[in-house]
PDB file of C-alpha atoms and ligand atoms in Angstrom:
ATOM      1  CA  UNK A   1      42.269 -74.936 126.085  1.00  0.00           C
ATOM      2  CA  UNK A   2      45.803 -75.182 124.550  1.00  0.00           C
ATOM      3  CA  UNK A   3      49.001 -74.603 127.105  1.00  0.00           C
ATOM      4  CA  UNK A   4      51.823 -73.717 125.302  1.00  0.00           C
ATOM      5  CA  UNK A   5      54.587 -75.127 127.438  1.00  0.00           C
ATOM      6  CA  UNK A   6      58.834 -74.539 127.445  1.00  0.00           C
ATOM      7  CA  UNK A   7      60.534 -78.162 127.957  1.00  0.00           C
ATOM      8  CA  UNK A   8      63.478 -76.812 129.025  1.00  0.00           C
ATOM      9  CA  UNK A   9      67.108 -77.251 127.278  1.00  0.00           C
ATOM     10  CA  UNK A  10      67.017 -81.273 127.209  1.00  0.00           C
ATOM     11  CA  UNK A  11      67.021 -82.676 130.812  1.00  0.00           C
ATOM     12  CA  UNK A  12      63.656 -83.747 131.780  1.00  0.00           C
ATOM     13  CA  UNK A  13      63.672 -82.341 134.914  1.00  0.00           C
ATOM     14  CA  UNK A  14      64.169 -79.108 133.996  1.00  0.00           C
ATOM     15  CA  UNK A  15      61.160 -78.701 133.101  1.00  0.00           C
ATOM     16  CA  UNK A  16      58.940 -76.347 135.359  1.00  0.00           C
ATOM     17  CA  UNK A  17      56.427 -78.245 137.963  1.00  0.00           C
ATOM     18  CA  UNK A  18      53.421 -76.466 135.913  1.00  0.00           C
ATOM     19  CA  UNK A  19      54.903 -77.407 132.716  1.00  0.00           C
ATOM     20  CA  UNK A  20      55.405 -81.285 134.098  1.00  0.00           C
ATOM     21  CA  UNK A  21      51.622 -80.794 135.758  1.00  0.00           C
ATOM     22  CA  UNK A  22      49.896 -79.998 132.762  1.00  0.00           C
ATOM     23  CA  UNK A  23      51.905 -82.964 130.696  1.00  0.00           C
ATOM     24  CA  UNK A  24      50.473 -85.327 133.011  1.00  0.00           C
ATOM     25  CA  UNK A  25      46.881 -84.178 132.341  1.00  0.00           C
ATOM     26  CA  UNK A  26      46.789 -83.663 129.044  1.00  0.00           C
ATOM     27  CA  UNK A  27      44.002 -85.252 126.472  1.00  0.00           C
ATOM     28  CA  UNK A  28      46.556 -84.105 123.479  1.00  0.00           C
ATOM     29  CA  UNK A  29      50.294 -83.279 123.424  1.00  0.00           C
ATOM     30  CA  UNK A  30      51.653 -81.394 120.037  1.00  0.00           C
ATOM     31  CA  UNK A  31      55.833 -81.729 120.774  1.00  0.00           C
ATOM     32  CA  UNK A  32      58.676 -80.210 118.699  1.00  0.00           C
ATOM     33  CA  UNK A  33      60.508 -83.471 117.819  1.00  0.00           C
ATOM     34  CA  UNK A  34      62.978 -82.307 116.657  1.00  0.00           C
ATOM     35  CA  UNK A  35      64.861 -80.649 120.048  1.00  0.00           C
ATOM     36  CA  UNK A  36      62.660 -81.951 122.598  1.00  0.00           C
ATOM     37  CA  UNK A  37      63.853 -84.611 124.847  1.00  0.00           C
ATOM     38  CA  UNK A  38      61.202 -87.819 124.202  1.00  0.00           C
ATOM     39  CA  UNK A  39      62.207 -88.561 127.782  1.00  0.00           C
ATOM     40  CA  UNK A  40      59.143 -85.591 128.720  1.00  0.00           C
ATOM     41  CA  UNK A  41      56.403 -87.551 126.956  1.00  0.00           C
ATOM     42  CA  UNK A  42      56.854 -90.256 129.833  1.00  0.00           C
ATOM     43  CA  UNK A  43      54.720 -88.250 132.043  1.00  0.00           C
ATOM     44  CA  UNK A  44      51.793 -88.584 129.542  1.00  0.00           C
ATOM     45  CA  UNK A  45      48.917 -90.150 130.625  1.00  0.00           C
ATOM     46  CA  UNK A  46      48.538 -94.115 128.880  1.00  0.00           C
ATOM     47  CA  UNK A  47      45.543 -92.419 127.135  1.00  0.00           C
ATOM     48  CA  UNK A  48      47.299 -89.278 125.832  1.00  0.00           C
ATOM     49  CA  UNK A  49      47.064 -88.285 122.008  1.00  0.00           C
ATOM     50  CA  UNK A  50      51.444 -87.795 120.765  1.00  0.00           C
ATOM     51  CA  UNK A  51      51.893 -85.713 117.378  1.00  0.00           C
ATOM     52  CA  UNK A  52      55.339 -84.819 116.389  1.00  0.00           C
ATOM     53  CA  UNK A  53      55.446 -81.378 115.210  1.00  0.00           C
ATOM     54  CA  UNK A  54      58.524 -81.699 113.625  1.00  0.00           C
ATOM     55  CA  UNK A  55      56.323 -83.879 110.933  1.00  0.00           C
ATOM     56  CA  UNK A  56      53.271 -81.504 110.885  1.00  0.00           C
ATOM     57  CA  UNK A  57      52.596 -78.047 108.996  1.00  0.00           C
ATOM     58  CA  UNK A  58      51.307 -75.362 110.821  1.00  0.00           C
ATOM     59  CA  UNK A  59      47.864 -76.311 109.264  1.00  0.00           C
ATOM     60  CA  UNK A  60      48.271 -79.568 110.281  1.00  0.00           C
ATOM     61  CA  UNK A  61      49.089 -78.390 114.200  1.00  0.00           C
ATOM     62  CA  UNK A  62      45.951 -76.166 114.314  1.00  0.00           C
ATOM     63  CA  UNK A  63      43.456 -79.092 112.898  1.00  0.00           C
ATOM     64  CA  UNK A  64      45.379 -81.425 115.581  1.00  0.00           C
ATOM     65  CA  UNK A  65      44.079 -78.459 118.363  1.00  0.00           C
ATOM     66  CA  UNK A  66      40.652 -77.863 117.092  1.00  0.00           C
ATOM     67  CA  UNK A  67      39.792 -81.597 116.893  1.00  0.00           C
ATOM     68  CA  UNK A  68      40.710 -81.554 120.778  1.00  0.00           C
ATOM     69  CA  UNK A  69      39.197 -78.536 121.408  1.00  0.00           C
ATOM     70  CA  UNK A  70      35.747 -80.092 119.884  1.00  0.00           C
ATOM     71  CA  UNK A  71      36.476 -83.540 121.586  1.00  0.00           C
ATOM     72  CA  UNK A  72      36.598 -81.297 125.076  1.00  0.00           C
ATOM     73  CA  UNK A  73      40.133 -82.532 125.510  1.00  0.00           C
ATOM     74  CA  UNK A  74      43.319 -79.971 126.946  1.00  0.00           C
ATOM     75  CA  UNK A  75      46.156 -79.421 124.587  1.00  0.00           C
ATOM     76  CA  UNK A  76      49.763 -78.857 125.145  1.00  0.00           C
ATOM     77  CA  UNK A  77      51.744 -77.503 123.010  1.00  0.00           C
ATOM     78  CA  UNK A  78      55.352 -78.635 124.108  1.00  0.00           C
ATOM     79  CA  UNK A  79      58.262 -76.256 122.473  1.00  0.00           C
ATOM     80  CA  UNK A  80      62.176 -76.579 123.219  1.00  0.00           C
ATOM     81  CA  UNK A  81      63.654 -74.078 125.725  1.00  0.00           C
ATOM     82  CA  UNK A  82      61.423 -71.473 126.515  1.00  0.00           C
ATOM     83  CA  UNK A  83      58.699 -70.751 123.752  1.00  0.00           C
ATOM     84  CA  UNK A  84      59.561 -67.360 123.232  1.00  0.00           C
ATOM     85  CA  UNK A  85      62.608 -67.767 121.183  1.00  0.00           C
ATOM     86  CA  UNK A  86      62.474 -68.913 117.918  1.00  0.00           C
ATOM     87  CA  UNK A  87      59.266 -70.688 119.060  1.00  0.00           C
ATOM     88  CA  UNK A  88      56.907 -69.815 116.347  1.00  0.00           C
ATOM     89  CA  UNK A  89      54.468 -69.510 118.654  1.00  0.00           C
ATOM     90  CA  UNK A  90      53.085 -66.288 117.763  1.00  0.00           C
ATOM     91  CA  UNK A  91      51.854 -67.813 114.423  1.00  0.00           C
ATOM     92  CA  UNK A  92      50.073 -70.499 116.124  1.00  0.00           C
ATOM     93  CA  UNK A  93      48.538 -67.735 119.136  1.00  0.00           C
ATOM     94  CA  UNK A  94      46.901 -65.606 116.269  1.00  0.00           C
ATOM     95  CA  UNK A  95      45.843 -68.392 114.498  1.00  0.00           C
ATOM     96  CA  UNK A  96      43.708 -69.479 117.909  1.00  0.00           C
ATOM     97  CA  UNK A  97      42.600 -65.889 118.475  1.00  0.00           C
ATOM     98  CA  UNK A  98      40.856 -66.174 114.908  1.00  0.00           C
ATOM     99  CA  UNK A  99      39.304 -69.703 115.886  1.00  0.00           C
ATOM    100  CA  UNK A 100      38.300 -68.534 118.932  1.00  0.00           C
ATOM    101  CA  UNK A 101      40.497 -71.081 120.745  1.00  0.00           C
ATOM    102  CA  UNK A 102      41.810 -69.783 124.383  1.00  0.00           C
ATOM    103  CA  UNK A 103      45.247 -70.335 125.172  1.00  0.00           C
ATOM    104  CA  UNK A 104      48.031 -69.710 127.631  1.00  0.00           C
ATOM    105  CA  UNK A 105      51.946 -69.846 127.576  1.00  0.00           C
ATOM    106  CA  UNK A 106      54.075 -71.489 130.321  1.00  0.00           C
ATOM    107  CA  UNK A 107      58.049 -70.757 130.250  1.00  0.00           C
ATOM    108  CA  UNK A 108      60.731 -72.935 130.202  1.00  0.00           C
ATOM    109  CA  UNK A 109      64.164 -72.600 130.945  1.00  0.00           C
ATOM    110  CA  UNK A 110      65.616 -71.418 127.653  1.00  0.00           C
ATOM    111  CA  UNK A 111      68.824 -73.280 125.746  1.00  0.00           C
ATOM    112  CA  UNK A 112      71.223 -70.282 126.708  1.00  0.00           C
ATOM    113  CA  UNK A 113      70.543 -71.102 130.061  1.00  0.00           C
ATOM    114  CA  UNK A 114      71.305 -74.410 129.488  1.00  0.00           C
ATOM    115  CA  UNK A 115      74.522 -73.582 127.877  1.00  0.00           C
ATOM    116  CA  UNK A 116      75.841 -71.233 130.630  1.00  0.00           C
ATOM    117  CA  UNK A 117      75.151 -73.184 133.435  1.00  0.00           C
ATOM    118  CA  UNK A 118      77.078 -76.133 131.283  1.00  0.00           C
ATOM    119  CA  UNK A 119      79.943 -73.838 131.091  1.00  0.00           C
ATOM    120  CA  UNK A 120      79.749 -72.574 134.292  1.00  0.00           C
ATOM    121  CA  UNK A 121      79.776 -68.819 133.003  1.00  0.00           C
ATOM    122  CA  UNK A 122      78.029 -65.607 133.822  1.00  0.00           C
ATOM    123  CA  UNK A 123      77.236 -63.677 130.719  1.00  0.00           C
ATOM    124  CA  UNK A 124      77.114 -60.202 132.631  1.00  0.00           C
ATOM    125  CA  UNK A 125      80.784 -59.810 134.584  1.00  0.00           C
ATOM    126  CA  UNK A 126      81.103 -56.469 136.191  1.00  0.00           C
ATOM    127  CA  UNK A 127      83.922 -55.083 133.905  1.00  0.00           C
ATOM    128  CA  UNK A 128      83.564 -57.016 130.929  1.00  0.00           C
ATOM    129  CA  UNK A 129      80.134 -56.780 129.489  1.00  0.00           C
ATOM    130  CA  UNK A 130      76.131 -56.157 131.174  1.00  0.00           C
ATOM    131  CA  UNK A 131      74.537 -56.962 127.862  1.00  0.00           C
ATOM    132  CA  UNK A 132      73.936 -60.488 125.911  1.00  0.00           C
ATOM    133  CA  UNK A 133      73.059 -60.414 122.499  1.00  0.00           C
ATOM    134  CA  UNK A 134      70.690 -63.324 121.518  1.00  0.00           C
ATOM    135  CA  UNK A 135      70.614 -63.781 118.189  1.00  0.00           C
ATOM    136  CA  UNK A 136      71.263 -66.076 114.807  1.00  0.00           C
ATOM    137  CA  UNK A 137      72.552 -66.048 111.516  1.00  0.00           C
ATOM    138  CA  UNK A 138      70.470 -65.774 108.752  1.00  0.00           C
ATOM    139  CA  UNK A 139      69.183 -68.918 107.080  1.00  0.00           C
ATOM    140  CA  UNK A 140      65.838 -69.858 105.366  1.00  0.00           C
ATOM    141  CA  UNK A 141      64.518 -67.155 108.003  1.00  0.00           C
ATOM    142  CA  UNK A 142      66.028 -63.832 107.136  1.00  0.00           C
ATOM    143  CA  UNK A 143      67.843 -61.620 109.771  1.00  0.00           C
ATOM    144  CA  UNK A 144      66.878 -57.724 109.770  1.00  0.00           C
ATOM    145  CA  UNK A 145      69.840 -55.802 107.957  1.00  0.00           C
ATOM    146  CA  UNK A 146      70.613 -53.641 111.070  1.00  0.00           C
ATOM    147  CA  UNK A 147      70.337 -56.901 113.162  1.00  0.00           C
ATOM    148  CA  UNK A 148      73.303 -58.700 111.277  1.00  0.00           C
ATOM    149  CA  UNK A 149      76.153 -60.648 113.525  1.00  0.00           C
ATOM    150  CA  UNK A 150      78.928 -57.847 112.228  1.00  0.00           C
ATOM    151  CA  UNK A 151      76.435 -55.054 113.803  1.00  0.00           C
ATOM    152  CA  UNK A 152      76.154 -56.687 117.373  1.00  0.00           C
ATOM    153  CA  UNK A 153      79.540 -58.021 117.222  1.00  0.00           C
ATOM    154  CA  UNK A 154      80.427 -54.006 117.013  1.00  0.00           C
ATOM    155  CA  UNK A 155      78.997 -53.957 120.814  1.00  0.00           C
ATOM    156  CA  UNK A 156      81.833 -56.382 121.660  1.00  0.00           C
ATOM    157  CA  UNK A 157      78.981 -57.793 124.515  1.00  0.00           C
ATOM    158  CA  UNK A 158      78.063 -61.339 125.449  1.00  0.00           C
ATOM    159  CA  UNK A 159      77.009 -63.479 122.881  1.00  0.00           C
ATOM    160  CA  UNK A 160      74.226 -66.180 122.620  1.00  0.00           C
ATOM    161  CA  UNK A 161      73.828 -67.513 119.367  1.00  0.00           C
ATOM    162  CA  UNK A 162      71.176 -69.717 118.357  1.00  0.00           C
ATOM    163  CA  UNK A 163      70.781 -71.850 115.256  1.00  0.00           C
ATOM    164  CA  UNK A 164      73.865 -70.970 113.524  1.00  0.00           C
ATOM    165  CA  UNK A 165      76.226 -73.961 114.065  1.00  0.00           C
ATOM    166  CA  UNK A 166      75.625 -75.308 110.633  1.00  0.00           C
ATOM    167  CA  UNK A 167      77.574 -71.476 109.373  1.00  0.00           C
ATOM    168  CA  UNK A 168      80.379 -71.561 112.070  1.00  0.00           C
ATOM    169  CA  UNK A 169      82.783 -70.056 108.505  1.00  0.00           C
ATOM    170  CA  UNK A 170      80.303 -67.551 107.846  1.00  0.00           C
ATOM    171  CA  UNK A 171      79.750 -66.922 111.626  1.00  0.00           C
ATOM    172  CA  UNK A 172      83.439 -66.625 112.120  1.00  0.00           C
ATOM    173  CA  UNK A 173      84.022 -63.888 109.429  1.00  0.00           C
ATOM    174  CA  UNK A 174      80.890 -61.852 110.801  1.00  0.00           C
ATOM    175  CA  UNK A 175      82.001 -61.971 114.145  1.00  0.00           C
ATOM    176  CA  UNK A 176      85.372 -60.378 113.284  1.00  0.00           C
ATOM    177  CA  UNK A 177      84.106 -57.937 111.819  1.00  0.00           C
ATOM    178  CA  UNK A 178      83.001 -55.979 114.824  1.00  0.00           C
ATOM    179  CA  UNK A 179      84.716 -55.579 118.110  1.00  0.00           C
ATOM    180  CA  UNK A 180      86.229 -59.225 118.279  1.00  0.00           C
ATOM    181  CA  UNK A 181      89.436 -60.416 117.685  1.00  0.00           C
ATOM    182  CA  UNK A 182      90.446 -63.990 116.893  1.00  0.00           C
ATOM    183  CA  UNK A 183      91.739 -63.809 120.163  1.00  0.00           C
ATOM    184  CA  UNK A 184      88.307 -63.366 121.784  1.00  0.00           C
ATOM    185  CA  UNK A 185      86.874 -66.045 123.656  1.00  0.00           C
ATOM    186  CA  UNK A 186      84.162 -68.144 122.096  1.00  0.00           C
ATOM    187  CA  UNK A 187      82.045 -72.084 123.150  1.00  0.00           C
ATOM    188  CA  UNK A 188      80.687 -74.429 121.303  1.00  0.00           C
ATOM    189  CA  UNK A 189      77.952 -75.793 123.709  1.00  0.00           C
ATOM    190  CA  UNK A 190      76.687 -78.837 122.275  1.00  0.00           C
ATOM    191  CA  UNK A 191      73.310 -80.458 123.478  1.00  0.00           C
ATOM    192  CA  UNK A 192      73.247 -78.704 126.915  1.00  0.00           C
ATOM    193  CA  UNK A 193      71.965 -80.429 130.161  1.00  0.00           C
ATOM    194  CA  UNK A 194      71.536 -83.935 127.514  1.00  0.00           C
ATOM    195  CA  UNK A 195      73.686 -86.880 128.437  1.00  0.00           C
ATOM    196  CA  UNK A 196      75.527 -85.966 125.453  1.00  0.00           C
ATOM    197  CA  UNK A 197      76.328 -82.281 126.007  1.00  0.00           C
ATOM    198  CA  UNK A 198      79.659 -81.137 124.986  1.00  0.00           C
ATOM    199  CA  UNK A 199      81.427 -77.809 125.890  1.00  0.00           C
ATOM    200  CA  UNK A 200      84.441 -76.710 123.124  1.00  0.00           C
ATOM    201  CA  UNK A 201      85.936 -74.201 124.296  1.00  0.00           C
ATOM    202  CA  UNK A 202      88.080 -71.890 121.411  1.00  0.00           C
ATOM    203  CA  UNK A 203      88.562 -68.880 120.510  1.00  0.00           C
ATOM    204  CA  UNK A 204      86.643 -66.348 117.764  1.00  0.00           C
ATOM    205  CA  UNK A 205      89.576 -67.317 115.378  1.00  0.00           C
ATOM    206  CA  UNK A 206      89.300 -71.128 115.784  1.00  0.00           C
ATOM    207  CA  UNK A 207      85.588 -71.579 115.705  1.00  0.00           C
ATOM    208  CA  UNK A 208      84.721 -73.079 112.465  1.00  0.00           C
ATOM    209  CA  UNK A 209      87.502 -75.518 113.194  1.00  0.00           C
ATOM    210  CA  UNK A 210      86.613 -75.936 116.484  1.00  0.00           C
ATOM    211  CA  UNK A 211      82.990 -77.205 115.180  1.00  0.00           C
ATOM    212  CA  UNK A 212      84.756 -79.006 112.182  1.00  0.00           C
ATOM    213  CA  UNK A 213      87.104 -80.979 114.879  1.00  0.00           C
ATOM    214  CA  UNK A 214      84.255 -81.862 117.506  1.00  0.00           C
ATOM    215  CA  UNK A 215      82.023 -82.666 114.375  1.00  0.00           C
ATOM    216  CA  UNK A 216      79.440 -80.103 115.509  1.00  0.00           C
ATOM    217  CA  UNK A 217      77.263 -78.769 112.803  1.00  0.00           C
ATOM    218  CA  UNK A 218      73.847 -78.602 114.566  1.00  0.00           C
ATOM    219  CA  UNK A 219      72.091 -78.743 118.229  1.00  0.00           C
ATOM    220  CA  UNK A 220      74.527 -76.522 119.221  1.00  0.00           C
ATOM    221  CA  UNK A 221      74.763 -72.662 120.823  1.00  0.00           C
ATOM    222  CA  UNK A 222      77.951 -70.558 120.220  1.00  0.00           C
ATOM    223  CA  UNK A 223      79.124 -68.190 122.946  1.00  0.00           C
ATOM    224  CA  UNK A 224      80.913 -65.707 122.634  1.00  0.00           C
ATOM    225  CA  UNK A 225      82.447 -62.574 124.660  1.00  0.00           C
ATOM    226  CA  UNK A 226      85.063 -61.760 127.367  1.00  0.00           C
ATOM    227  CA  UNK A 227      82.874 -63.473 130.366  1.00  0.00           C
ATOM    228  CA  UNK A 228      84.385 -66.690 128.767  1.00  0.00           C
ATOM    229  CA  UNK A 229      87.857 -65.303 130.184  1.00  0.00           C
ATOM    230  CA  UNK A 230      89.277 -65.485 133.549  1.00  0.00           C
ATOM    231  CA  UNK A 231      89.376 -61.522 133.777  1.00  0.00           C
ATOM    232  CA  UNK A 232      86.543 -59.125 135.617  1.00  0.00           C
ATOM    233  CA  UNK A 233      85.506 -57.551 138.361  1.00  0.00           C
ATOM    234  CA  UNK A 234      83.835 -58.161 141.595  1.00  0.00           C
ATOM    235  CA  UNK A 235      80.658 -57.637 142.064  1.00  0.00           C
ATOM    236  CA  UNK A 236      79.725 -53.970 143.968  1.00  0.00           C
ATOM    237  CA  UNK A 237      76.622 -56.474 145.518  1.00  0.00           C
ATOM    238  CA  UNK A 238      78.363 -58.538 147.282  1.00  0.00           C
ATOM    239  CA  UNK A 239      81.090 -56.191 147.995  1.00  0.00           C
ATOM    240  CA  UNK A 240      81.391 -55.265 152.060  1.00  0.00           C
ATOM    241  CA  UNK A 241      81.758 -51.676 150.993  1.00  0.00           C
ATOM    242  CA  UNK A 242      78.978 -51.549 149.399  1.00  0.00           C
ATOM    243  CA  UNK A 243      75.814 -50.862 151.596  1.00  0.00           C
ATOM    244  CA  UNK A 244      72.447 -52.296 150.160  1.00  0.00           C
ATOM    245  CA  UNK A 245      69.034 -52.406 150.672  1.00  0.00           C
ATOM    246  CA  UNK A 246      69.542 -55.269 152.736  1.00  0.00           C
ATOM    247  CA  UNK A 247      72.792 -54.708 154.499  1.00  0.00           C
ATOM    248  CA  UNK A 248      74.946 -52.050 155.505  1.00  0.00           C
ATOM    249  CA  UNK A 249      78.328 -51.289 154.484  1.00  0.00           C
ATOM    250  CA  UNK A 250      81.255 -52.581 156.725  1.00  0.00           C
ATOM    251  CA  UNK A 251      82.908 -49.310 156.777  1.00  0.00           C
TER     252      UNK A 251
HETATM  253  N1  SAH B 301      63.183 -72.003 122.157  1.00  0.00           N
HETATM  254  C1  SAH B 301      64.491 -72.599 122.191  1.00  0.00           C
HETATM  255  C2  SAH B 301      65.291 -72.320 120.942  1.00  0.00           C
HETATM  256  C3  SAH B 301      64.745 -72.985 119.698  1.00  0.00           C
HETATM  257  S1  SAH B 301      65.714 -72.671 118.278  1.00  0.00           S
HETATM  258  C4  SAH B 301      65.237 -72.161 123.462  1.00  0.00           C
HETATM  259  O1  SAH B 301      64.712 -71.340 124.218  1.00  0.00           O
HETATM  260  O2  SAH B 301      66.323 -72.669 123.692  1.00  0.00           O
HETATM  261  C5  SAH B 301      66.739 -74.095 118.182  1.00  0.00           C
HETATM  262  C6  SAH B 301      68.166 -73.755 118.501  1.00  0.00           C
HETATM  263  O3  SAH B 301      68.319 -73.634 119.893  1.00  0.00           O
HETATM  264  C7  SAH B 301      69.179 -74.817 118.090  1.00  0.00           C
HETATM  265  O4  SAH B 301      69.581 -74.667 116.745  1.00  0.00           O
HETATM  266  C8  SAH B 301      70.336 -74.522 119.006  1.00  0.00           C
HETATM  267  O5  SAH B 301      71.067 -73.395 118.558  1.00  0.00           O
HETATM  268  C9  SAH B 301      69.600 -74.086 120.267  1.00  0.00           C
HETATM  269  N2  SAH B 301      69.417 -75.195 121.237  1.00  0.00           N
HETATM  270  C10 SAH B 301      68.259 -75.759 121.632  1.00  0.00           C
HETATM  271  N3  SAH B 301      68.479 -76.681 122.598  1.00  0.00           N
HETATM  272  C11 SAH B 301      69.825 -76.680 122.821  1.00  0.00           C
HETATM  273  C12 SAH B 301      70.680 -77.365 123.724  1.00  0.00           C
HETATM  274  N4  SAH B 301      70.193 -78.262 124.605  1.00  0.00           N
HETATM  275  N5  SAH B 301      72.006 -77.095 123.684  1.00  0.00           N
HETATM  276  C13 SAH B 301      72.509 -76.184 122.822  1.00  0.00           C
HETATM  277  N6  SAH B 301      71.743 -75.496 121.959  1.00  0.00           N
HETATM  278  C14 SAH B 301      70.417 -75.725 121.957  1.00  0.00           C
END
């Protein structure tokens, strides 16, 4: 059996209990070493098999998990965040399905998360924008043409973007291109919930130097939208009001 598992953003306890569980009773653990925290693989057993997958080919991973399926041993499969973004974990699922191998998927709490709760921000402020973009620039792996920065950036919504800090000039000139201004509000979130983690707070306009000045070029999500700003509404939930389904208004 293989468990694909999220690690979280970088803290090692924020890591789910199932996710910790089945570290400590694995026969095999496949990590991505290049964004998970090595502080996780404590919780291995003293007789638990450690590949780096940041080493391996995707080849390589699969003959890892067959020779543990054969040897009767459980798998896990440990990806940054939560698997399901930018995980490459669909790759590896179909590859299983073909050798027969059964699998499951266990979430983690994903890097934008991570990178929000380090700025203390809410990407959906009643007044300002309900929607957050996830998305990236395009780099070795291509982007969809109606998927570009400039076309979300026309939606003038909350942005998460992933793997991108390495273009913050090119990111920059894409994001003004839509519904942003210089003016608009953008983070640098640097190795959220890590020791390390760094918030820069800018603007659209000063981003690339804003990376340039905090030397931030990688490990790094850039945020972007008016929830960065001081300005919104309250919320109609929490408003007395407002009758819910679970209270009534007070007038
Ligand atoms: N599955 C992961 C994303 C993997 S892609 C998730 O859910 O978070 C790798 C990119 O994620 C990095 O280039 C960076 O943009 C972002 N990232 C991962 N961990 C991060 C962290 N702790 N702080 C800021 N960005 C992070």
């Amino acid at each position: 059996m293989i468990h694909f598992v999220g690690a979280g953003p970088g803290a090692p306890d924020l890591i789910t209990l199932r996710g910790a569980e089945l570290l400590k009773t694995a026969g095999v653990v496949i990590y991505a070493g290049s964004l998970v925290n090595p502080a996780l693989l404590e919780l291995c057993g003293d007789r638990c098999e450690i590949h780096n997958s940041a080493k391996m080919t995707l080849e390589q991973v699969l003959s890892v998990m067959e020779a543990a399926e054969r040897a009767g041993k459980t798998t896990v499969r440990l990806h940054t965040g939560d698997p399901c973004l930018y995980g490459a974990i669909r790759e590896q699922m179909d590859a299983l399905d073909a050798l027969g191998i059964p699998y499951d998927d266990t979430p983690g709490v994903s890097s934008f998360c991570g990178a929000a709760a380090a700025a203390c921000a809410e990407y959906t402020l009643p007044g300002v924008s309900q929607s957050l973009v996830i998305t990236r620039m395009a780099g070795r792996t291509p982007v969809p043409e109606g998927e570009s920065i400039a076309a979300w950036a026309r939606h003038g919504a909350s942005m998460a973007v992933f793997l991108s800090a390495g273009m913050l000039e090119g990111l920059q000139a894409e994001l003004l291109k839509g519904a942003y201004t210089p003016a608009t509000p953008a983070a640098l979130v640097y190795k959220a919930t890590w020791p390390e983690e760094r918030v820069v707070r800018c603007t659209v306009g000063t981003l690339a130097e804003a990376g340039r000045e905090n030397s931030i070029s990688k490990t790094a999500l850039v945020l972007v939208g008016g929830f960065l700003e001081p300005d919104y509404q309250r919320s109609s939930l929490y408003d007395p009001t407002f009758a819910t389904g679970f209270r009534e208004a007070s007038r």
